[in-house]
Amino acid sequence: MSIESDIILIQRLANAADEAVAPFFRANTKVEEKADLSPVTAADRAAEAAIRQMLKRDRPTDGIYGEEYGVERGSSGRVWVIDPIDGTRGFVAGRPLYGTLIALIEQDKPILGLLSAGAANDRWLGCTVGRPQTTLNGKSVRVRPCETLRRARAASTHPLAFTAAGHASFQRVGRSVADMLFGGDCHNYGLLAAGHLDLVMEEGLKPYDWAALVPIIQGAGGLITDWHGKPLSLTSEGHVLAAGDHRTHREALERI
Amino acid sequence: MSIESDIILIQRLANAADEAVAPFFRANTKVEEKADLSPVTAADRAAEAAIRQMLKRDRPTDGIYGEEYGVERGSSGRVWVIDPIDGTRGFVAGRPLYGTLIALIEQDKPILGLLSAGAANDRWLGCTVGRPQTTLNGKSVRVRPCETLRRARAASTHPLAFTAAGHASFQRVGRSVADMLFGGDCHNYGLLAAGHLDLVMEEGLKPYDWAALVPIIQGAGGLITDWHGKPLSLTSEGHVLAAGDHRTHREALERI
């Protein structure tokens, strides 16, 4: 498969997910709790089912790992990682920042990542094959410089989503930045890639939460690692630190 | 002036503000700090100037109270209260939840309130003259029932925006609800009016932050008071508690 055909496909997957999700937005959709207490709706399931159906037809030998329907092994060495709705809590409250995340992983590395925030009409696509690149609605975007943490505009979805030790680290970083926005989920990482935010720090993210964000951040010239500065991997503990500028990233690591 | 002509005018004021703000959104607009350390941009000033210009022409005897350009007394007993961009912190980070807030106050009571979240394409209009009513993009909306705080989906912009005493109250309420979303600014109140959220609790709001929200929440059948359950007034301390259901509201007051 050429990367071009993968890019065409991932856009079609996102279109299908957007179409599946839209009828449920602000429709007082019923919220169920999963075993891990995270919320799920018929919209999450419909979006993931739509994506899986297309993948099975167009990429029958690729593996699939989705939040709602789990893992299906493939034989090609490639895996599509899906979070049908990242930010379900905001989604069920009618907040237009939720997004569908789709990543293509090859030899354990995310090479293609898409974030479609359908209600906000924001779609990011990052690619690290060849010359890394990220687009927002088709236009190339870049991270912005931020020479010191003290000037950084940062974001984190939920201040109570940290463990006790994680919260102490978060507070040390949070006290050092110019501003800390809360809420936002995956949308924050898109804004970082587009040069509007300087830092995102979170804990407890699953691979389907961050896989698509890696090519998006890296394609825009940014850094996304764990809290030790190491590449995120499927065995990571879900500590994510993303920055547009390596100086901000290093300073944040020192505080952590 | 008839309320109908005020409604036509307030929509035109919002159109002018949206037009003034749009060119600055995601344009890496310079952020300045005001004396109270709150951020301000050229977009805030352009939007308020556009609104003031129209008001001076069309309502020369009404007073004006705006966040950026202060108070101009009128002789009609009516005052227009303006927050050109509520959620400036999110605005400068490219987050599409910021909004322009415009209220018309008569005899110290907000009778008309408009919230235009231009980037999200969400515009709420609330009116308490005659039969109270609130619309979202022209369609009538209502709050939803929520029989107990334990089931409430709540929101608050910034967990660190509370005083020490306020934070203790916030934590007692926060621990009692089903979910607490952060971020969102004025947009959260719109979602409450449209029946997607059940509770919003905040501290430190200025009259231009809440004046437009009063008719929007009340027109949709909800409650918006201070933390003692009393109506918000220009001399209130900026403690705001909004709920869609009086049972949730009462329970939250007990926790506070």
Short mmCIF file of C-alpha atoms in Angstrom, two decimals:
data_model
loop_
_atom_site.label_atom_id
_atom_site.label_comp_id
_atom_site.label_asym_id
_atom_site.label_seq_id
_atom_site.Cartn_x
_atom_site.Cartn_y
_atom_site.Cartn_z
CA MET A 1 0.00 0.00 0.00
CA SER A 2 1.30 3.47 -0.82
CA ILE A 3 1.07 6.18 1.82
CA GLU A 4 -1.03 8.18 -0.65
CA SER A 5 -3.70 5.51 -0.72
CA ASP A 6 -3.57 5.29 3.09
CA ILE A 7 -4.13 9.05 3.30
CA ILE A 8 -7.13 8.82 0.98
CA LEU A 9 -8.50 5.97 3.05
CA ILE A 10 -7.99 7.63 6.45
CA GLN A 11 -9.92 10.69 5.22
CA ARG A 12 -12.76 8.44 4.12
CA LEU A 13 -12.71 6.67 7.49
CA ALA A 14 -13.01 10.06 9.19
CA ASN A 15 -15.87 11.11 6.92
CA ALA A 16 -17.71 7.90 7.81
CA ALA A 17 -17.11 8.47 11.53
CA ASP A 18 -18.26 12.10 11.36
CA GLU A 19 -21.44 11.03 9.61
CA ALA A 20 -22.08 8.30 12.16
CA VAL A 21 -21.53 10.62 15.13
CA ALA A 22 -23.35 13.79 14.01
CA PRO A 23 -26.95 12.55 14.57
CA PHE A 24 -26.12 11.80 18.22
CA PHE A 25 -24.57 15.18 19.05
CA ARG A 26 -26.81 17.29 21.31
CA ALA A 27 -29.53 14.67 20.97
CA ASN A 28 -29.51 13.74 24.68
CA THR A 29 -27.87 10.47 23.80
CA LYS A 30 -27.94 7.87 26.58
CA VAL A 31 -24.66 7.49 28.43
CA GLU A 32 -23.54 4.08 29.70
CA GLU A 33 -20.61 3.32 31.96
CA LYS A 34 -18.02 0.80 30.90
CA ALA A 35 -16.20 -1.55 33.26
CA ASP A 36 -13.47 1.09 33.73
CA LEU A 37 -16.19 3.67 34.54
CA SER A 38 -15.45 5.64 31.36
CA PRO A 39 -18.59 6.72 29.50
CA VAL A 40 -19.74 5.29 26.17
CA THR A 41 -22.68 6.04 23.89
CA ALA A 42 -24.28 4.63 20.78
CA ALA A 43 -22.32 7.30 18.89
CA ASP A 44 -18.95 5.82 19.94
CA ARG A 45 -20.09 2.37 18.80
CA ALA A 46 -21.59 3.56 15.52
CA ALA A 47 -18.44 5.48 14.59
CA GLU A 48 -16.08 2.62 15.38
CA ALA A 49 -18.31 0.12 13.55
CA ALA A 50 -18.35 2.34 10.45
CA ILE A 51 -14.55 2.60 10.47
CA ARG A 52 -14.05 -1.14 11.03
CA GLN A 53 -16.41 -2.02 8.21
CA MET A 54 -14.43 0.06 5.72
CA LEU A 55 -11.09 -1.27 6.97
CA LYS A 56 -12.19 -4.88 6.68
CA ARG A 57 -13.20 -4.30 3.10
CA ASP A 58 -10.25 -2.13 1.99
CA ARG A 59 -7.43 -3.42 4.23
CA PRO A 60 -8.42 -7.01 5.05
CA THR A 61 -4.92 -8.04 6.16
CA ASP A 62 -4.31 -5.08 8.52
CA GLY A 63 -4.91 -5.37 12.25
CA ILE A 64 -7.40 -3.17 14.12
CA TYR A 65 -7.30 -1.92 17.72
CA GLY A 66 -10.29 0.14 18.73
CA GLU A 67 -11.50 1.52 22.05
CA GLU A 68 -14.96 -0.03 21.88
CA TYR A 69 -14.50 -3.33 20.00
CA GLY A 70 -10.97 -4.33 20.94
CA VAL A 71 -8.22 -6.00 18.93
CA GLU A 72 -8.38 -7.92 15.66
CA ARG A 73 -5.05 -9.30 14.59
CA GLY A 74 -3.88 -8.89 11.00
CA SER A 75 -1.07 -10.40 8.97
CA SER A 76 0.37 -7.28 7.29
CA GLY A 77 2.31 -5.91 10.26
CA ARG A 78 0.17 -2.79 10.17
CA VAL A 79 -2.46 -1.84 12.76
CA TRP A 80 -5.18 0.81 12.66
CA VAL A 81 -5.80 2.31 16.09
CA ILE A 82 -9.18 3.94 16.66
CA ASP A 83 -10.76 6.11 19.31
CA PRO A 84 -14.21 6.73 17.81
CA ILE A 85 -14.95 9.61 20.21
CA ASP A 86 -12.20 11.09 22.32
CA GLY A 87 -13.79 13.42 24.85
CA THR A 88 -17.05 11.54 25.32
CA ARG A 89 -17.76 13.50 28.54
CA GLY A 90 -17.71 16.76 26.58
CA PHE A 91 -19.59 15.16 23.69
CA VAL A 92 -22.55 14.18 25.89
CA ALA A 93 -22.63 17.72 27.31
CA GLY A 94 -22.92 19.18 23.80
CA ARG A 95 -19.43 20.68 23.78
CA PRO A 96 -18.04 20.82 20.23
CA LEU A 97 -14.44 19.80 21.03
CA TYR A 98 -14.67 15.98 20.89
CA GLY A 99 -12.84 14.18 18.10
CA THR A 100 -12.42 10.93 16.26
CA LEU A 101 -8.83 9.68 16.40
CA ILE A 102 -7.43 7.27 13.81
CA ALA A 103 -3.80 6.16 13.59
CA LEU A 104 -1.94 3.83 11.27
CA ILE A 105 0.88 1.98 13.00
CA GLU A 106 3.69 0.26 11.11
CA GLN A 107 6.42 -1.65 12.92
CA ASP A 108 5.12 -0.27 16.23
CA LYS A 109 5.41 3.34 15.04
CA PRO A 110 2.40 5.60 14.29
CA ILE A 111 3.12 6.90 10.78
CA LEU A 112 -0.26 8.48 10.03
CA GLY A 113 -2.60 10.19 12.46
CA LEU A 114 -5.94 11.89 11.99
CA LEU A 115 -8.02 13.92 14.44
CA SER A 116 -11.43 14.93 13.21
CA ALA A 117 -13.30 17.34 15.48
CA GLY A 118 -16.49 17.16 13.45
CA ALA A 119 -18.61 19.65 15.39
CA ALA A 120 -15.78 22.21 15.37
CA ASN A 121 -15.03 21.60 11.68
CA ASP A 122 -11.38 21.02 12.54
CA ARG A 123 -9.54 18.10 10.98
CA TRP A 124 -5.85 17.51 11.53
CA LEU A 125 -3.79 15.00 9.54
CA GLY A 126 -0.19 14.20 10.41
CA CYS A 127 2.22 12.04 8.46
CA THR A 128 5.78 11.08 9.37
CA VAL A 129 6.61 9.13 6.20
CA GLY A 130 9.12 11.01 4.04
CA ARG A 131 9.17 14.66 5.07
CA PRO A 132 6.95 14.92 8.18
CA GLN A 133 3.94 17.15 7.67
CA THR A 134 0.71 18.11 9.42
CA THR A 135 -2.32 19.83 7.96
CA LEU A 136 -5.39 21.44 9.53
CA ASN A 137 -8.29 21.39 7.10
CA GLY A 138 -5.83 20.87 4.25
CA LYS A 139 -3.48 23.71 5.17
CA SER A 140 0.01 23.00 6.44
CA VAL A 141 0.51 23.94 10.11
CA ARG A 142 3.56 24.25 12.37
CA VAL A 143 4.16 24.51 16.09
CA ARG A 144 5.32 27.89 17.36
CA PRO A 145 8.48 28.71 19.27
CA CYS A 146 8.26 29.19 23.04
CA GLU A 147 11.65 29.86 24.54
CA THR A 148 10.74 29.33 28.17
CA LEU A 149 8.12 27.49 30.22
CA ARG A 150 7.23 30.74 31.97
CA ARG A 151 5.74 32.02 28.72
CA ALA A 152 3.96 28.80 27.77
CA ARG A 153 0.21 28.58 27.29
CA ALA A 154 -0.55 25.07 28.45
CA ALA A 155 -3.57 22.79 28.59
CA SER A 156 -4.72 19.66 30.36
CA THR A 157 -8.17 18.13 30.17
CA HIS A 158 -8.94 17.34 33.77
CA PRO A 159 -7.03 18.46 36.87
CA LEU A 160 -8.51 15.55 38.84
CA ALA A 161 -7.47 12.91 36.29
CA PHE A 162 -4.01 12.58 37.84
CA THR A 163 -2.77 10.10 40.40
CA ALA A 164 -1.40 11.65 43.61
CA ALA A 165 2.20 11.48 42.39
CA GLY A 166 1.16 12.64 38.94
CA HIS A 167 -0.73 15.58 40.39
CA ALA A 168 2.36 16.77 42.27
CA SER A 169 4.32 16.75 39.00
CA PHE A 170 1.45 18.47 37.22
CA GLN A 171 1.32 21.19 39.86
CA ARG A 172 5.05 21.88 39.55
CA VAL A 173 4.63 22.33 35.80
CA GLY A 174 1.30 24.15 36.12
CA ARG A 175 2.76 26.74 38.50
CA SER A 176 5.56 27.48 36.04
CA VAL A 177 3.51 28.28 32.94
CA ALA A 178 1.88 31.54 31.85
CA ASP A 179 -1.57 29.98 31.63
CA MET A 180 -3.24 26.60 32.01
CA LEU A 181 -6.45 25.83 30.15
CA PHE A 182 -8.63 22.94 31.27
CA GLY A 183 -10.98 20.79 29.20
CA GLY A 184 -10.37 20.15 25.53
CA ASP A 185 -9.29 16.49 25.30
CA CYS A 186 -7.63 15.65 21.95
CA HIS A 187 -8.47 19.09 20.55
CA ASN A 188 -5.70 20.63 22.71
CA TYR A 189 -3.05 18.60 20.87
CA GLY A 190 -4.39 19.81 17.54
CA LEU A 191 -4.15 23.41 18.74
CA LEU A 192 -0.56 22.75 19.84
CA ALA A 193 0.28 21.37 16.38
CA ALA A 194 -1.26 24.48 14.81
CA GLY A 195 0.87 26.82 16.94
CA HIS A 196 -1.81 28.11 19.33
CA LEU A 197 -0.74 26.24 22.48
CA ASP A 198 2.75 25.46 23.80
CA LEU A 199 2.34 22.51 26.13
CA VAL A 200 -0.10 19.70 26.93
CA MET A 201 0.45 17.45 29.95
CA GLU A 202 -1.73 14.49 30.83
CA GLU A 203 -1.76 11.17 32.62
CA GLY A 204 -3.73 7.96 32.14
CA LEU A 205 -4.01 8.10 28.37
CA LYS A 206 -4.58 4.84 26.51
CA PRO A 207 -2.77 4.04 23.22
CA TYR A 208 -5.94 4.86 21.24
CA ASP A 209 -5.93 8.29 22.95
CA TRP A 210 -2.42 9.23 21.85
CA ALA A 211 -1.47 7.10 18.79
CA ALA A 212 -2.99 9.50 16.24
CA LEU A 213 -1.54 12.50 18.05
CA VAL A 214 2.08 11.38 17.56
CA PRO A 215 2.24 11.99 13.78
CA ILE A 216 0.12 15.13 14.17
CA ILE A 217 2.52 16.68 16.70
CA GLN A 218 5.69 15.39 15.05
CA GLY A 219 4.56 16.34 11.55
CA ALA A 220 4.08 19.91 12.81
CA GLY A 221 7.60 19.97 14.28
CA GLY A 222 6.63 19.34 17.91
CA LEU A 223 7.57 16.77 20.54
CA ILE A 224 5.33 14.19 22.16
CA THR A 225 6.87 11.81 24.71
CA ASP A 226 6.20 10.17 28.05
CA TRP A 227 7.11 11.97 31.29
CA HIS A 228 10.70 10.70 31.02
CA GLY A 229 11.16 12.21 27.58
CA LYS A 230 10.97 8.76 25.94
CA PRO A 231 8.88 7.91 22.87
CA LEU A 232 5.36 6.75 23.70
CA SER A 233 4.96 3.02 23.17
CA LEU A 234 2.13 0.54 23.51
CA THR A 235 3.63 -0.44 26.86
CA SER A 236 3.86 3.18 28.10
CA GLU A 237 1.91 4.04 31.22
CA GLY A 238 -0.05 6.78 29.52
CA HIS A 239 1.91 9.79 30.79
CA VAL A 240 1.96 12.23 27.90
CA LEU A 241 3.94 15.44 27.51
CA ALA A 242 3.60 17.35 24.25
CA ALA A 243 5.35 20.62 23.43
CA GLY A 244 5.89 22.79 20.41
CA ASP A 245 9.39 23.85 21.40
CA HIS A 246 12.13 21.51 22.69
CA ARG A 247 13.18 24.14 25.26
CA THR A 248 9.71 24.19 26.83
CA HIS A 249 9.62 20.40 26.69
CA ARG A 250 12.96 20.04 28.48
CA GLU A 251 12.03 22.56 31.16
CA ALA A 252 8.75 20.75 31.80
CA LEU A 253 10.60 17.41 32.08
CA GLU A 254 12.88 18.97 34.69
CA ARG A 255 9.87 20.11 36.74
CA ILE A 256 8.25 16.67 36.48
CA MET B 1 -38.61 51.03 22.45
CA SER B 2 -40.45 47.80 21.91
CA ILE B 3 -38.78 44.55 22.93
CA GLU B 4 -39.07 43.43 19.30
CA SER B 5 -36.87 46.29 18.13
CA ASP B 6 -34.41 45.54 20.97
CA ILE B 7 -34.24 41.92 19.80
CA ILE B 8 -33.54 43.00 16.23
CA LEU B 9 -30.85 45.37 17.49
CA ILE B 10 -29.14 42.87 19.81
CA GLN B 11 -28.82 40.40 16.91
CA ARG B 12 -27.24 43.13 14.80
CA LEU B 13 -24.86 43.99 17.65
CA ALA B 14 -23.82 40.33 17.80
CA ASN B 15 -23.33 40.16 14.04
CA ALA B 16 -21.06 43.20 14.24
CA ALA B 17 -19.09 41.67 17.13
CA ASP B 18 -18.71 38.32 15.34
CA GLU B 19 -17.40 40.10 12.26
CA ALA B 20 -14.97 42.16 14.31
CA VAL B 21 -13.62 39.13 16.19
CA ALA B 22 -13.32 36.53 13.40
CA PRO B 23 -10.17 37.93 11.73
CA PHE B 24 -8.29 37.66 15.05
CA PHE B 25 -9.21 34.05 15.81
CA ARG B 26 -6.25 31.67 15.39
CA ALA B 27 -4.20 34.55 14.01
CA ASN B 28 -1.65 34.51 16.86
CA THR B 29 -3.14 37.72 18.16
CA LYS B 30 -0.99 39.52 20.71
CA VAL B 31 -2.17 39.12 24.29
CA GLU B 32 -1.82 41.98 26.78
CA GLU B 33 -2.42 41.84 30.49
CA LYS B 34 -4.80 44.28 32.11
CA ALA B 35 -4.35 45.76 35.57
CA ASP B 36 -6.33 42.85 37.05
CA LEU B 37 -4.03 40.41 35.16
CA SER B 38 -6.87 39.26 32.92
CA PRO B 39 -5.88 39.00 29.26
CA VAL B 40 -7.09 41.33 26.51
CA THR B 41 -6.51 41.46 22.76
CA ALA B 42 -7.25 43.76 19.85
CA ALA B 43 -10.22 41.47 19.16
CA ASP B 44 -11.85 42.31 22.49
CA ARG B 45 -11.45 46.02 21.81
CA ALA B 46 -12.63 45.84 18.19
CA ALA B 47 -15.77 43.92 19.14
CA GLU B 48 -16.72 46.27 21.98
CA ALA B 49 -16.04 49.34 19.83
CA ALA B 50 -18.27 47.97 17.07
CA ILE B 51 -21.10 47.35 19.53
CA ARG B 52 -20.73 50.76 21.19
CA GLN B 53 -20.78 52.53 17.85
CA MET B 54 -24.11 50.96 16.90
CA LEU B 55 -25.60 51.60 20.33
CA LYS B 56 -24.64 55.27 20.29
CA ARG B 57 -26.33 55.69 16.95
CA ASP B 58 -29.46 53.59 17.60
CA ARG B 59 -29.94 54.04 21.36
CA PRO B 60 -28.30 57.37 22.19
CA THR B 61 -30.06 57.75 25.55
CA ASP B 62 -29.26 54.25 26.88
CA GLY B 63 -26.29 53.65 29.18
CA ILE B 64 -23.41 51.30 28.30
CA TYR B 65 -21.23 49.20 30.59
CA GLY B 66 -18.53 47.24 28.81
CA GLU B 67 -15.55 45.20 30.01
CA GLU B 68 -12.96 47.08 27.99
CA TYR B 69 -14.25 50.66 27.77
CA GLY B 70 -16.13 51.07 31.04
CA VAL B 71 -19.33 52.91 31.86
CA GLU B 72 -21.20 55.57 29.92
CA ARG B 73 -24.25 56.84 31.73
CA GLY B 74 -27.52 57.26 29.88
CA SER B 75 -30.82 58.95 30.68
CA SER B 76 -33.31 56.24 29.67
CA GLY B 77 -32.92 53.99 32.71
CA ARG B 78 -31.69 51.21 30.44
CA VAL B 79 -28.12 49.88 30.28
CA TRP B 80 -26.42 47.62 27.76
CA VAL B 81 -23.84 45.38 29.39
CA ILE B 82 -21.11 44.00 27.13
CA ASP B 83 -18.39 41.39 27.41
CA PRO B 84 -16.89 41.50 23.92
CA ILE B 85 -15.03 38.19 24.39
CA ASP B 86 -15.81 35.98 27.34
CA GLY B 87 -13.17 33.26 27.50
CA THR B 88 -10.26 35.27 26.14
CA ARG B 89 -7.79 32.66 27.45
CA GLY B 90 -9.43 29.99 25.29
CA PHE B 91 -9.80 32.43 22.40
CA VAL B 92 -6.07 33.12 22.23
CA ALA B 93 -5.41 29.36 22.31
CA GLY B 94 -7.66 28.85 19.27
CA ARG B 95 -10.40 27.08 21.21
CA PRO B 96 -13.81 27.71 19.58
CA LEU B 97 -15.85 28.13 22.78
CA TYR B 98 -15.39 31.85 23.47
CA GLY B 99 -18.42 34.11 23.18
CA THR B 100 -19.64 37.66 22.98
CA LEU B 101 -22.10 38.49 25.77
CA ILE B 102 -24.61 41.33 25.47
CA ALA B 103 -27.34 42.11 28.01
CA LEU B 104 -30.04 44.74 28.18
CA ILE B 105 -30.80 45.83 31.72
CA GLU B 106 -33.97 47.68 32.68
CA GLN B 107 -34.59 48.79 36.25
CA ASP B 108 -31.57 46.77 37.38
CA LYS B 109 -32.92 43.55 35.83
CA PRO B 110 -31.43 41.88 32.75
CA ILE B 111 -34.40 41.42 30.42
CA LEU B 112 -32.56 40.42 27.27
CA GLY B 113 -29.38 38.37 26.99
CA LEU B 114 -27.39 37.18 24.02
CA LEU B 115 -24.43 34.82 23.86
CA SER B 116 -22.80 34.47 20.47
CA ALA B 117 -20.15 31.76 20.24
CA GLY B 118 -19.12 32.74 16.75
CA ALA B 119 -16.49 30.07 16.07
CA ALA B 120 -18.84 27.34 17.31
CA ASN B 121 -21.80 28.76 15.37
CA ASP B 122 -23.88 28.76 18.54
CA ARG B 123 -25.99 31.79 19.37
CA TRP B 124 -28.30 31.88 22.35
CA LEU B 125 -30.90 34.58 22.95
CA GLY B 126 -32.91 34.79 26.16
CA CYS B 127 -35.79 37.13 26.92
CA THR B 128 -37.73 37.49 30.16
CA VAL B 129 -40.26 40.07 28.96
CA GLY B 130 -43.73 38.55 28.63
CA ARG B 131 -43.46 34.78 28.49
CA PRO B 132 -39.77 33.98 29.15
CA GLN B 133 -38.09 32.24 26.25
CA THR B 134 -34.63 31.19 25.09
CA THR B 135 -33.52 30.18 21.63
CA LEU B 136 -30.36 28.54 20.28
CA ASN B 137 -29.82 29.49 16.66
CA GLY B 138 -33.47 30.45 16.41
CA LYS B 139 -34.89 27.26 17.91
CA SER B 140 -36.57 27.30 21.31
CA VAL B 141 -34.59 25.42 23.99
CA ARG B 142 -35.38 24.26 27.52
CA VAL B 143 -33.37 23.04 30.47
CA ARG B 144 -33.71 19.35 31.31
CA PRO B 145 -34.88 17.77 34.55
CA CYS B 146 -32.25 16.39 36.94
CA GLU B 147 -33.83 15.05 40.08
CA THR B 148 -30.70 14.73 42.16
CA LEU B 149 -27.21 16.26 42.33
CA ARG B 150 -25.72 12.77 42.17
CA ARG B 151 -26.90 12.50 38.55
CA ALA B 152 -25.90 16.00 37.53
CA ARG B 153 -23.41 16.69 34.75
CA ALA B 154 -21.73 19.86 35.93
CA ALA B 155 -19.17 22.30 34.59
CA SER B 156 -16.83 25.00 35.85
CA THR B 157 -14.25 26.84 33.81
CA HIS B 158 -11.22 26.79 36.03
CA PRO B 159 -10.69 24.75 39.20
CA LEU B 160 -8.00 27.17 40.34
CA ALA B 161 -10.20 30.26 39.89
CA PHE B 162 -11.71 29.87 43.36
CA THR B 163 -10.68 31.50 46.62
CA ALA B 164 -9.71 29.06 49.40
CA ALA B 165 -13.19 29.19 50.95
CA GLY B 166 -14.81 29.03 47.55
CA HIS B 167 -12.74 26.03 46.58
CA ALA B 168 -13.88 24.12 49.65
CA SER B 169 -17.51 24.76 48.67
CA PHE B 170 -16.74 23.83 45.08
CA GLN B 171 -15.16 20.56 46.16
CA ARG B 172 -18.20 19.62 48.26
CA VAL B 173 -20.42 20.15 45.23
CA GLY B 174 -17.91 18.65 42.80
CA ARG B 175 -17.66 15.42 44.78
CA SER B 176 -21.46 15.05 44.75
CA VAL B 177 -22.07 15.24 41.00
CA ALA B 178 -21.90 12.54 38.32
CA ASP B 179 -19.34 14.43 36.28
CA MET B 180 -17.52 17.77 36.28
CA LEU B 181 -16.29 19.27 33.02
CA PHE B 182 -13.66 21.99 33.08
CA GLY B 183 -13.07 24.80 30.59
CA GLY B 184 -15.91 26.27 28.58
CA ASP B 185 -16.51 29.76 30.03
CA CYS B 186 -19.88 31.24 28.98
CA HIS B 187 -20.52 28.34 26.59
CA ASN B 188 -21.28 26.07 29.56
CA TYR B 189 -24.28 28.23 30.53
CA GLY B 190 -25.60 28.01 26.99
CA LEU B 191 -25.34 24.22 27.11
CA LEU B 192 -27.21 24.25 30.43
CA ALA B 193 -29.99 26.36 28.89
CA ALA B 194 -30.20 23.90 25.99
CA GLY B 195 -30.60 20.91 28.32
CA HIS B 196 -27.15 19.34 27.91
CA LEU B 197 -25.66 20.24 31.31
CA ASP B 198 -27.31 20.34 34.73
CA LEU B 199 -25.16 22.63 36.86
CA VAL B 200 -22.55 25.36 36.49
CA MET B 201 -20.74 26.72 39.54
CA GLU B 202 -18.24 29.58 39.45
CA GLU B 203 -16.71 32.34 41.54
CA GLY B 204 -15.23 35.71 40.68
CA LEU B 205 -17.56 36.57 37.80
CA LYS B 206 -18.04 40.22 36.93
CA PRO B 207 -21.50 41.64 36.00
CA TYR B 208 -20.55 41.64 32.31
CA ASP B 209 -19.75 37.92 32.66
CA TRP B 210 -23.18 36.95 33.98
CA ALA B 211 -25.70 39.67 32.98
CA ALA B 212 -26.51 38.15 29.58
CA LEU B 213 -26.67 34.67 31.06
CA VAL B 214 -29.57 35.51 33.40
CA PRO B 215 -32.26 35.86 30.68
CA ILE B 216 -30.74 32.92 28.78
CA ILE B 217 -30.98 30.57 31.76
CA GLN B 218 -34.30 31.93 33.04
CA GLY B 219 -35.87 31.98 29.57
CA ALA B 220 -35.04 28.29 29.27
CA GLY B 221 -36.69 27.53 32.62
CA GLY B 222 -33.51 27.31 34.69
CA LEU B 223 -32.20 29.04 37.81
CA ILE B 224 -29.21 31.33 38.12
CA THR B 225 -28.41 32.85 41.51
CA ASP B 226 -25.55 33.66 43.83
CA TRP B 227 -24.25 31.02 46.27
CA HIS B 228 -26.96 31.98 48.79
CA GLY B 229 -29.74 31.34 46.28
CA LYS B 230 -30.36 35.08 45.87
CA PRO B 231 -30.75 36.86 42.53
CA LEU B 232 -27.49 38.13 41.05
CA SER B 233 -27.18 41.88 41.35
CA LEU B 234 -24.62 44.48 40.35
CA THR B 235 -23.40 44.43 43.93
CA SER B 236 -23.11 40.60 44.05
CA GLU B 237 -19.67 39.20 44.75
CA GLY B 238 -19.62 37.17 41.55
CA HIS B 239 -20.50 33.76 43.01
CA VAL B 240 -22.71 32.13 40.39
CA LEU B 241 -24.74 28.93 40.64
CA ALA B 242 -26.85 27.94 37.64
CA ALA B 243 -29.00 24.83 37.41
CA GLY B 244 -31.62 23.43 35.10
CA ASP B 245 -33.66 21.83 37.85
CA HIS B 246 -34.61 23.50 41.17
CA ARG B 247 -33.93 20.23 43.02
CA THR B 248 -30.33 20.12 41.81
CA HIS B 249 -29.99 23.82 42.59
CA ARG B 250 -31.24 23.38 46.15
CA GLU B 251 -29.01 20.38 46.80
CA ALA B 252 -25.98 22.29 45.53
CA LEU B 253 -26.83 25.25 47.80
CA GLU B 254 -26.94 22.89 50.76
CA ARG B 255 -23.45 21.57 49.93
CA ILE B 256 -22.09 25.12 49.50
#
